Short mmCIF file of C-alpha atoms and ligand atoms in Angstrom, two decimals:
data_model
loop_
_atom_site.label_atom_id
_atom_site.label_comp_id
_atom_site.label_asym_id
_atom_site.label_seq_id
_atom_site.Cartn_x
_atom_site.Cartn_y
_atom_site.Cartn_z
CA MET R 8 347.00 59.71 -17.23
CA LYS R 9 349.11 60.05 -14.13
CA ILE R 10 349.31 56.97 -11.99
CA MET R 11 350.89 57.06 -8.35
CA LEU R 12 352.31 53.76 -7.35
CA PHE R 13 352.26 53.23 -3.54
CA GLY R 14 354.48 50.40 -1.86
CA THR R 15 357.06 50.59 -4.60
CA GLN R 16 359.78 48.04 -4.45
CA PRO R 17 362.77 48.27 -7.12
CA TYR R 18 361.58 45.50 -8.98
CA ASP R 19 358.05 47.24 -9.50
CA ARG R 20 359.88 50.39 -10.79
CA GLU R 21 362.08 48.37 -13.14
CA SER R 22 358.93 46.42 -14.72
CA PHE R 23 356.62 49.39 -14.99
CA ASP R 24 359.50 51.86 -16.12
CA ARG R 25 360.22 49.30 -18.93
CA LEU R 26 356.80 49.15 -20.06
CA LYS R 27 355.40 52.71 -19.49
CA SER R 28 356.47 54.38 -22.77
CA ALA R 29 354.25 52.12 -24.74
CA TYR R 30 351.42 53.43 -22.79
CA GLY R 31 352.21 57.07 -22.56
CA PHE R 32 351.40 57.19 -18.82
CA GLU R 33 353.29 59.30 -16.25
CA ILE R 34 354.22 57.13 -13.21
CA CYS R 35 355.48 58.49 -9.83
CA TYR R 36 356.60 56.06 -7.23
CA HIS R 37 356.26 56.19 -3.60
CA ARG R 38 358.05 53.73 -1.11
CA SER R 39 355.47 53.93 1.52
CA HIS R 40 352.14 52.00 1.63
CA LEU R 41 349.17 54.00 0.86
CA ASN R 42 346.97 54.67 3.96
CA ALA R 43 344.86 57.32 5.14
CA ASN R 44 347.52 59.13 6.69
CA ASN R 45 349.66 59.58 3.66
CA ALA R 46 346.75 59.53 1.14
CA VAL R 47 347.60 63.30 0.22
CA LEU R 48 350.60 62.04 -1.52
CA ALA R 49 348.19 60.96 -4.50
CA GLN R 50 347.54 64.57 -5.18
CA GLY R 51 347.42 65.44 -8.86
CA ALA R 52 347.08 61.64 -9.68
CA ASP R 53 344.44 60.16 -12.08
CA ALA R 54 344.88 56.67 -10.49
CA VAL R 55 346.60 55.02 -7.55
CA CYS R 56 348.30 51.88 -7.90
CA VAL R 57 348.58 49.70 -4.76
CA PHE R 58 349.61 46.12 -3.58
CA VAL R 59 348.54 43.70 -0.93
CA ASN R 60 349.50 45.63 2.29
CA ASP R 61 348.17 49.08 1.13
CA VAL R 62 345.26 50.07 3.39
CA VAL R 63 342.47 51.24 1.06
CA ASP R 64 339.70 51.57 3.79
CA ALA R 65 336.99 53.99 3.55
CA ALA R 66 339.23 56.94 5.14
CA THR R 67 341.65 56.61 2.56
CA ILE R 68 338.99 56.49 -0.38
CA ARG R 69 337.39 59.39 1.06
CA GLN R 70 340.56 61.30 0.73
CA LEU R 71 341.50 59.87 -2.64
CA SER R 72 338.12 61.09 -3.84
CA ALA R 73 338.67 64.50 -2.51
CA LEU R 74 342.03 64.83 -4.17
CA GLY R 75 340.17 63.81 -7.53
CA VAL R 76 341.73 60.19 -7.90
CA LYS R 77 339.29 58.46 -10.40
CA LEU R 78 340.77 54.76 -10.28
CA ILE R 79 342.20 52.39 -7.77
CA ALA R 80 344.54 49.72 -9.84
CA LEU R 81 345.59 46.77 -7.60
CA ARG R 82 348.67 45.29 -8.94
CA CYS R 83 347.61 42.05 -7.28
CA ALA R 84 344.77 39.41 -7.39
CA GLY R 85 343.42 39.71 -3.56
CA PHE R 86 341.21 42.66 -2.94
CA ASN R 87 340.48 42.07 0.79
CA ASN R 88 342.39 45.29 1.59
CA VAL R 89 340.12 47.61 -0.49
CA ASP R 90 336.70 48.71 0.88
CA LEU R 91 334.73 48.10 -2.27
CA ASN R 92 331.55 49.57 -0.73
CA ALA R 93 333.32 52.60 -0.08
CA ALA R 94 334.98 52.87 -3.40
CA ALA R 95 331.30 52.42 -4.99
CA ARG R 96 329.89 55.22 -2.83
CA TYR R 97 332.76 57.55 -4.17
CA ARG R 98 332.15 56.06 -7.54
CA ILE R 99 335.72 55.08 -8.00
CA PRO R 100 336.35 52.16 -10.04
CA VAL R 101 338.60 49.22 -8.57
CA VAL R 102 340.69 47.03 -11.01
CA ARG R 103 342.95 44.15 -10.20
CA VAL R 104 345.38 41.77 -11.84
CA PRO R 105 343.30 38.67 -11.61
CA ALA R 106 345.97 36.16 -12.36
CA TYR R 107 349.69 36.85 -13.07
CA SER R 108 351.02 33.51 -12.79
CA PRO R 109 349.02 31.03 -11.02
CA HIS R 110 352.15 28.71 -11.54
CA ALA R 111 354.35 30.90 -9.66
CA VAL R 112 352.20 30.65 -6.35
CA ALA R 113 351.39 26.96 -6.81
CA GLU R 114 355.12 26.15 -7.31
CA HIS R 115 356.08 28.27 -4.20
CA ALA R 116 353.29 26.18 -2.15
CA VAL R 117 355.26 22.96 -3.44
CA ALA R 118 358.42 24.72 -2.32
CA LEU R 119 357.18 25.10 1.27
CA MET R 120 355.58 21.38 1.26
CA LEU R 121 359.05 19.84 0.03
CA ALA R 122 361.17 21.90 2.31
CA LEU R 123 359.20 21.15 5.50
CA ASN R 124 358.78 17.53 4.59
CA ARG R 125 362.46 16.85 3.74
CA LYS R 126 363.80 19.51 6.44
CA VAL R 127 365.72 21.20 3.71
CA HIS R 128 365.92 24.41 5.67
CA ARG R 129 367.59 22.58 8.53
CA ALA R 130 369.87 20.36 6.36
CA TYR R 131 371.07 23.63 4.65
CA TRP R 132 372.77 25.05 7.90
CA ARG R 133 373.74 21.70 9.34
CA THR R 134 375.92 20.78 6.19
CA ARG R 135 377.39 24.21 6.02
CA ASP R 136 378.42 23.83 9.72
CA GLY R 137 380.10 20.51 9.02
CA ASN R 138 377.18 18.56 10.68
CA PHE R 139 376.12 15.64 8.35
CA SER R 140 373.96 13.81 10.78
CA LEU R 141 370.61 12.86 9.79
CA HIS R 142 369.10 13.01 13.19
CA GLY R 143 365.78 14.73 13.13
CA LEU R 144 365.41 15.11 9.36
CA LEU R 145 363.20 12.21 8.50
CA GLY R 146 360.53 12.95 6.00
CA PHE R 147 357.59 11.01 4.35
CA ASP R 148 356.71 9.83 0.78
CA MET R 149 354.48 12.29 -0.78
CA TYR R 150 353.43 9.49 -2.95
CA GLY R 151 350.08 7.87 -1.77
CA LYS R 152 349.47 10.69 0.89
CA THR R 153 346.49 12.90 0.82
CA ALA R 154 346.24 16.49 0.15
CA GLY R 155 343.44 18.52 1.25
CA ILE R 156 342.89 21.87 -0.88
CA ILE R 157 340.64 24.69 0.09
CA GLY R 158 339.53 26.77 -2.78
CA THR R 159 339.88 25.33 -6.17
CA GLY R 160 340.40 28.31 -8.35
CA LYS R 161 343.40 29.18 -10.60
CA ILE R 162 346.26 28.76 -8.15
CA ALA R 163 344.83 25.48 -6.67
CA ARG R 164 344.25 23.91 -10.10
CA GLU R 165 348.07 24.32 -10.83
CA LEU R 166 348.90 23.00 -7.46
CA ILE R 167 346.60 19.99 -7.86
CA HIS R 168 348.37 19.19 -11.19
CA ILE R 169 351.62 19.01 -9.59
CA LEU R 170 350.46 17.06 -6.46
CA LYS R 171 348.78 14.42 -8.76
CA GLY R 172 352.16 14.27 -10.53
CA PHE R 173 353.58 13.14 -7.22
CA GLY R 174 351.01 10.30 -6.86
CA MET R 175 348.92 12.03 -4.19
CA GLU R 176 345.27 11.61 -3.47
CA VAL R 177 343.54 15.21 -3.60
CA LEU R 178 340.44 16.19 -1.49
CA ALA R 179 339.13 19.61 -2.25
CA HIS R 180 336.58 21.96 -0.81
CA ASP R 181 335.16 24.95 -2.57
CA ILE R 182 331.91 26.93 -1.95
CA TYR R 183 331.30 26.40 -5.81
CA PRO R 184 332.46 22.97 -6.42
CA ASP R 185 333.06 22.16 -9.87
CA GLU R 186 332.30 18.59 -10.46
CA GLN R 187 333.37 18.52 -14.29
CA TYR R 188 336.79 19.76 -13.19
CA ALA R 189 337.01 17.35 -10.26
CA ALA R 190 336.22 14.19 -12.75
CA GLN R 191 338.73 15.32 -15.06
CA ALA R 192 341.46 16.13 -12.41
CA GLY R 193 340.66 13.09 -10.57
CA ILE R 194 340.02 14.77 -7.24
CA THR R 195 337.11 14.58 -4.95
CA TYR R 196 335.14 17.49 -3.25
CA VAL R 197 334.22 16.74 0.35
CA PRO R 198 332.96 18.69 3.40
CA LEU R 199 335.56 20.59 5.29
CA ASP R 200 335.35 18.41 8.24
CA GLU R 201 336.18 15.22 6.01
CA LEU R 202 339.03 17.09 4.53
CA TYR R 203 340.45 18.04 7.81
CA ALA R 204 340.05 14.51 9.19
CA ARG R 205 341.72 12.80 6.28
CA ALA R 206 344.43 15.23 4.82
CA ASP R 207 348.09 14.71 5.69
CA ILE R 208 348.89 18.17 4.02
CA ILE R 209 346.27 21.20 3.96
CA SER R 210 346.89 24.12 1.70
CA LEU R 211 344.64 27.27 1.36
CA HIS R 212 343.80 28.76 -1.78
CA CYS R 213 340.39 30.69 -1.15
CA PRO R 214 340.26 34.41 -0.82
CA LEU R 215 340.15 36.16 2.55
CA THR R 216 336.25 36.98 3.03
CA ASP R 217 333.96 37.45 6.09
CA GLN R 218 333.25 33.78 5.77
CA THR R 219 336.82 32.56 5.47
CA ARG R 220 338.39 34.93 7.98
CA TYR R 221 340.18 32.67 10.76
CA MET R 222 338.61 29.47 9.21
CA ILE R 223 341.79 27.74 10.49
CA GLY R 224 341.38 28.22 14.26
CA ASP R 225 341.19 25.91 17.27
CA VAL R 226 338.08 24.15 16.22
CA ALA R 227 339.31 23.29 12.66
CA ILE R 228 342.62 22.19 14.01
CA SER R 229 341.00 20.00 16.55
CA HIS R 230 339.50 18.10 13.54
CA MET R 231 342.87 17.58 11.59
CA LYS R 232 345.04 14.51 11.49
CA PRO R 233 347.86 14.51 14.38
CA GLY R 234 350.97 15.85 12.42
CA VAL R 235 349.15 17.61 9.63
CA MET R 236 351.14 19.94 7.49
CA LEU R 237 349.46 23.15 6.93
CA ILE R 238 350.51 25.59 4.11
CA ASN R 239 348.97 28.94 3.57
CA THR R 240 349.91 31.05 0.45
CA GLY R 241 346.43 32.52 0.39
CA ARG R 242 346.01 35.51 3.07
CA GLY R 243 347.37 35.74 6.69
CA LYS R 244 343.99 36.07 8.50
CA LEU R 245 342.74 32.68 6.97
CA ILE R 246 344.56 31.27 10.02
CA HIS R 247 344.31 32.23 13.49
CA THR R 248 347.78 32.52 14.33
CA GLU R 249 347.80 31.90 17.93
CA ALA R 250 345.68 28.93 17.49
CA LEU R 251 348.19 27.49 15.09
CA ILE R 252 350.89 28.25 17.62
CA ASP R 253 348.87 26.28 20.02
CA GLY R 254 348.62 23.43 17.58
CA LEU R 255 352.17 23.43 17.04
CA LYS R 256 353.13 23.47 20.83
CA GLU R 257 350.83 20.49 21.36
CA LYS R 258 352.32 18.66 18.41
CA LYS R 259 348.87 18.30 16.66
CA VAL R 260 350.18 20.45 13.82
CA GLY R 261 353.38 18.71 12.49
CA SER R 262 354.63 21.74 10.42
CA ALA R 263 353.69 24.97 8.80
CA GLY R 264 354.64 26.77 5.65
CA LEU R 265 353.57 30.28 5.70
CA ASP R 266 353.91 32.82 2.80
CA VAL R 267 351.43 35.18 4.58
CA TYR R 268 350.90 36.30 8.08
CA GLU R 269 347.87 38.13 9.58
CA GLU R 270 349.93 40.91 10.78
CA GLU R 271 352.38 40.96 8.09
CA ALA R 272 352.02 44.68 6.95
CA GLY R 273 354.88 45.78 9.31
CA TYR R 274 357.46 43.41 8.30
CA PHE R 275 356.92 41.80 5.10
CA TYR R 276 358.96 43.25 2.03
CA GLU R 277 361.18 45.22 4.61
CA ASP R 278 364.55 44.40 5.91
CA THR R 279 363.96 44.72 9.83
CA SER R 280 366.92 42.86 10.60
CA ASP R 281 368.54 45.65 12.61
CA ARG R 282 365.43 46.18 14.88
CA ILE R 283 364.06 44.24 17.75
CA MET R 284 361.00 42.39 16.94
CA ASP R 285 358.36 43.72 18.71
CA ASP R 286 355.60 41.35 17.39
CA ASP R 287 355.68 38.29 19.95
CA VAL R 288 353.20 36.26 17.97
CA LEU R 289 355.57 36.35 14.74
CA ALA R 290 358.58 35.94 17.07
CA ARG R 291 357.07 32.84 18.54
CA LEU R 292 356.18 31.31 14.86
CA LEU R 293 359.88 31.98 13.87
CA SER R 294 361.25 30.04 16.84
CA PHE R 295 359.58 26.76 15.49
CA ASN R 296 362.00 24.55 13.59
CA ASN R 297 359.09 23.08 11.92
CA VAL R 298 357.77 26.32 10.48
CA ILE R 299 358.99 28.36 7.36
CA VAL R 300 357.87 31.81 7.12
CA THR R 301 358.40 33.44 3.67
CA SER R 302 357.52 37.09 2.99
CA HIS R 303 354.59 36.76 0.75
CA GLN R 304 356.85 35.81 -2.03
CA GLY R 305 354.54 33.22 -3.68
CA PHE R 306 353.91 35.49 -6.73
CA PHE R 307 357.47 36.62 -7.13
CA THR R 308 358.95 35.18 -10.46
CA ARG R 309 360.22 37.28 -13.23
CA GLU R 310 357.04 36.07 -15.55
CA ALA R 311 354.55 37.33 -12.85
CA VAL R 312 356.20 40.37 -12.17
CA ASP R 313 356.08 41.33 -15.96
CA ASN R 314 352.34 40.29 -16.15
CA ILE R 315 351.60 42.42 -13.20
CA ALA R 316 352.99 45.51 -14.76
CA ARG R 317 351.40 44.57 -18.12
CA THR R 318 347.99 43.95 -16.79
CA THR R 319 348.04 46.87 -14.75
CA LEU R 320 348.81 49.28 -17.30
CA ASP R 321 346.39 47.76 -19.70
CA ASN R 322 343.57 48.18 -16.89
CA VAL R 323 344.53 52.05 -16.63
CA ARG R 324 344.51 52.17 -20.43
CA GLU R 325 340.82 50.57 -20.70
CA PHE R 326 339.65 53.12 -18.01
CA ALA R 327 341.64 56.19 -19.94
CA GLU R 328 339.82 55.06 -23.06
CA HIS R 329 336.43 54.74 -21.50
CA ARG R 330 336.14 51.12 -22.44
CA ALA R 331 334.57 48.44 -20.38
CA LEU R 332 336.87 47.48 -17.42
CA THR R 333 337.70 43.86 -17.84
CA ASN R 334 339.34 43.31 -14.41
CA GLU R 335 336.99 45.35 -12.34
CA VAL R 336 335.98 44.25 -8.99
CA CYS R 337 332.77 45.28 -7.57
CA ALA R 338 331.00 45.66 -4.24
CA ASP R 339 328.00 43.25 -3.70
CA PRO R 340 325.14 45.72 -4.87
CA GLN R 341 323.10 44.67 -1.78
CA HIS R 342 325.83 46.13 0.56
CA ILE R 343 326.45 49.61 -1.01
CA VAL R 344 324.88 52.26 0.94
CA LEU R 345 324.99 55.23 -1.50
P1 NAI X 423 340.50 32.07 -7.63
O1 NAI X 423 339.58 33.23 -7.71
O2 NAI X 423 340.94 31.77 -9.16
O3 NAI X 423 340.08 31.04 -6.63
C1 NAI X 423 339.57 31.09 -5.55
C2 NAI X 423 338.73 29.83 -5.25
O4 NAI X 423 338.30 30.05 -3.84
C3 NAI X 423 337.52 29.90 -5.93
O5 NAI X 423 337.11 28.61 -6.58
C4 NAI X 423 336.29 30.19 -5.00
O6 NAI X 423 334.99 29.56 -5.26
C5 NAI X 423 336.86 29.64 -3.78
N1 NAI X 423 336.24 30.06 -2.44
C6 NAI X 423 335.85 31.29 -2.24
N2 NAI X 423 335.07 31.28 -1.06
C7 NAI X 423 335.42 30.24 -0.41
C8 NAI X 423 335.18 29.54 0.74
N3 NAI X 423 334.54 30.13 1.75
N4 NAI X 423 335.51 28.14 0.96
C9 NAI X 423 336.17 27.51 0.07
N5 NAI X 423 336.54 28.00 -1.21
C10 NAI X 423 336.25 29.33 -1.47
O7 NAI X 423 341.75 32.80 -6.99
P2 NAI X 423 343.32 32.41 -7.24
O8 NAI X 423 343.81 33.21 -8.21
O9 NAI X 423 343.60 30.90 -7.18
O10 NAI X 423 343.98 33.00 -5.85
C11 NAI X 423 343.59 32.55 -4.61
C12 NAI X 423 344.10 33.32 -3.44
O11 NAI X 423 345.50 33.48 -3.40
C13 NAI X 423 343.70 34.96 -3.80
O12 NAI X 423 342.57 35.25 -3.03
C14 NAI X 423 344.82 35.43 -3.01
O13 NAI X 423 344.53 35.77 -1.68
C15 NAI X 423 346.19 34.53 -2.72
N6 NAI X 423 347.09 34.85 -3.74
C16 NAI X 423 348.61 34.82 -3.06
C17 NAI X 423 349.75 35.15 -3.56
C18 NAI X 423 350.90 35.22 -3.04
O14 NAI X 423 351.95 35.73 -3.49
N7 NAI X 423 350.92 34.46 -1.99
C19 NAI X 423 349.45 35.67 -4.93
C20 NAI X 423 348.27 35.48 -5.56
C21 NAI X 423 347.06 35.17 -4.94
#
């Protein structure tokens, strides 16, 4: 099997190179993200391996199919960047890494919460500049506050475990509520409006789907508590960024911790520090002292990076050996137009 890895970062190369001899695969690495314009780079590959910002739409998949690519292996959990219907039409299976470390993302969400609440990002710069004033750094006890968690899958459950440890009350919302889990974890499922109205901190852990795209917009924000903290480690398009900016300007949103951004593809994972920023929305977000943007790094722990490489190579091996694909993601059969 020859695998063409797109969007390669040095840490990807390091972890895949370390493991590949045990699998006997040939791996080629490309720095660029896969899209319809450079899909030709996959020439000669049996599988392409992609991450969150590769564009695997119908046009890309058509080209991959023409080049003889037989498998799309995502080295991430979310698959919103792949047109599953097109993949099904061209009969190219799509596999992913469903869970590489839910702990990593949950802990990063907590890092954002604590940093925003206790203004660690501001205190860091102040003390380095000899400014030991506490003015403007007032936070709140997490103990006794209410967290609203949207989506209660693997990552959210780790987060809830940590937040319960702080002594927070947890309200949750999920399209498939798991009442047995709720009873066990001591949380309560509530309708979205109630979660918006009661939560001091709202954290997003559902996938990006047609239903969840821009779920946090003007209307949702208008229902939230004044001063609410919003945390997004899910996907950028869960939040309508301009609505968030309005909410921040009106002081309705008290702070925001964003590990993802709806137009992140042109910036995240790259050093653009020597360029003028041409994304005015991102520039405005970065201008708020109560907003922390991290570059989709929630997953980025040693353990998770190792799990990603290992599971991806296991996925490719299952395909190569014509076995059932444990981590296949399939299109909704009703939506496939063959
Ligand atoms: P999961 O599949 O275990 O859980 C997702 C949960 O969301 C499920 O309980 C599902 O029922 C629920 N859900 C689906 N549609 C919903 C809706 N319309 N409203 C409310 N809930 C809904 O997923 P997991 O592993 O917990 O990951 C969650 C998301 O986190 C992923 O989809 C991905 O976008 C993002 N992620 C971000 C990473 C980062 O580095 N920042 C790394 C890994 C995942």
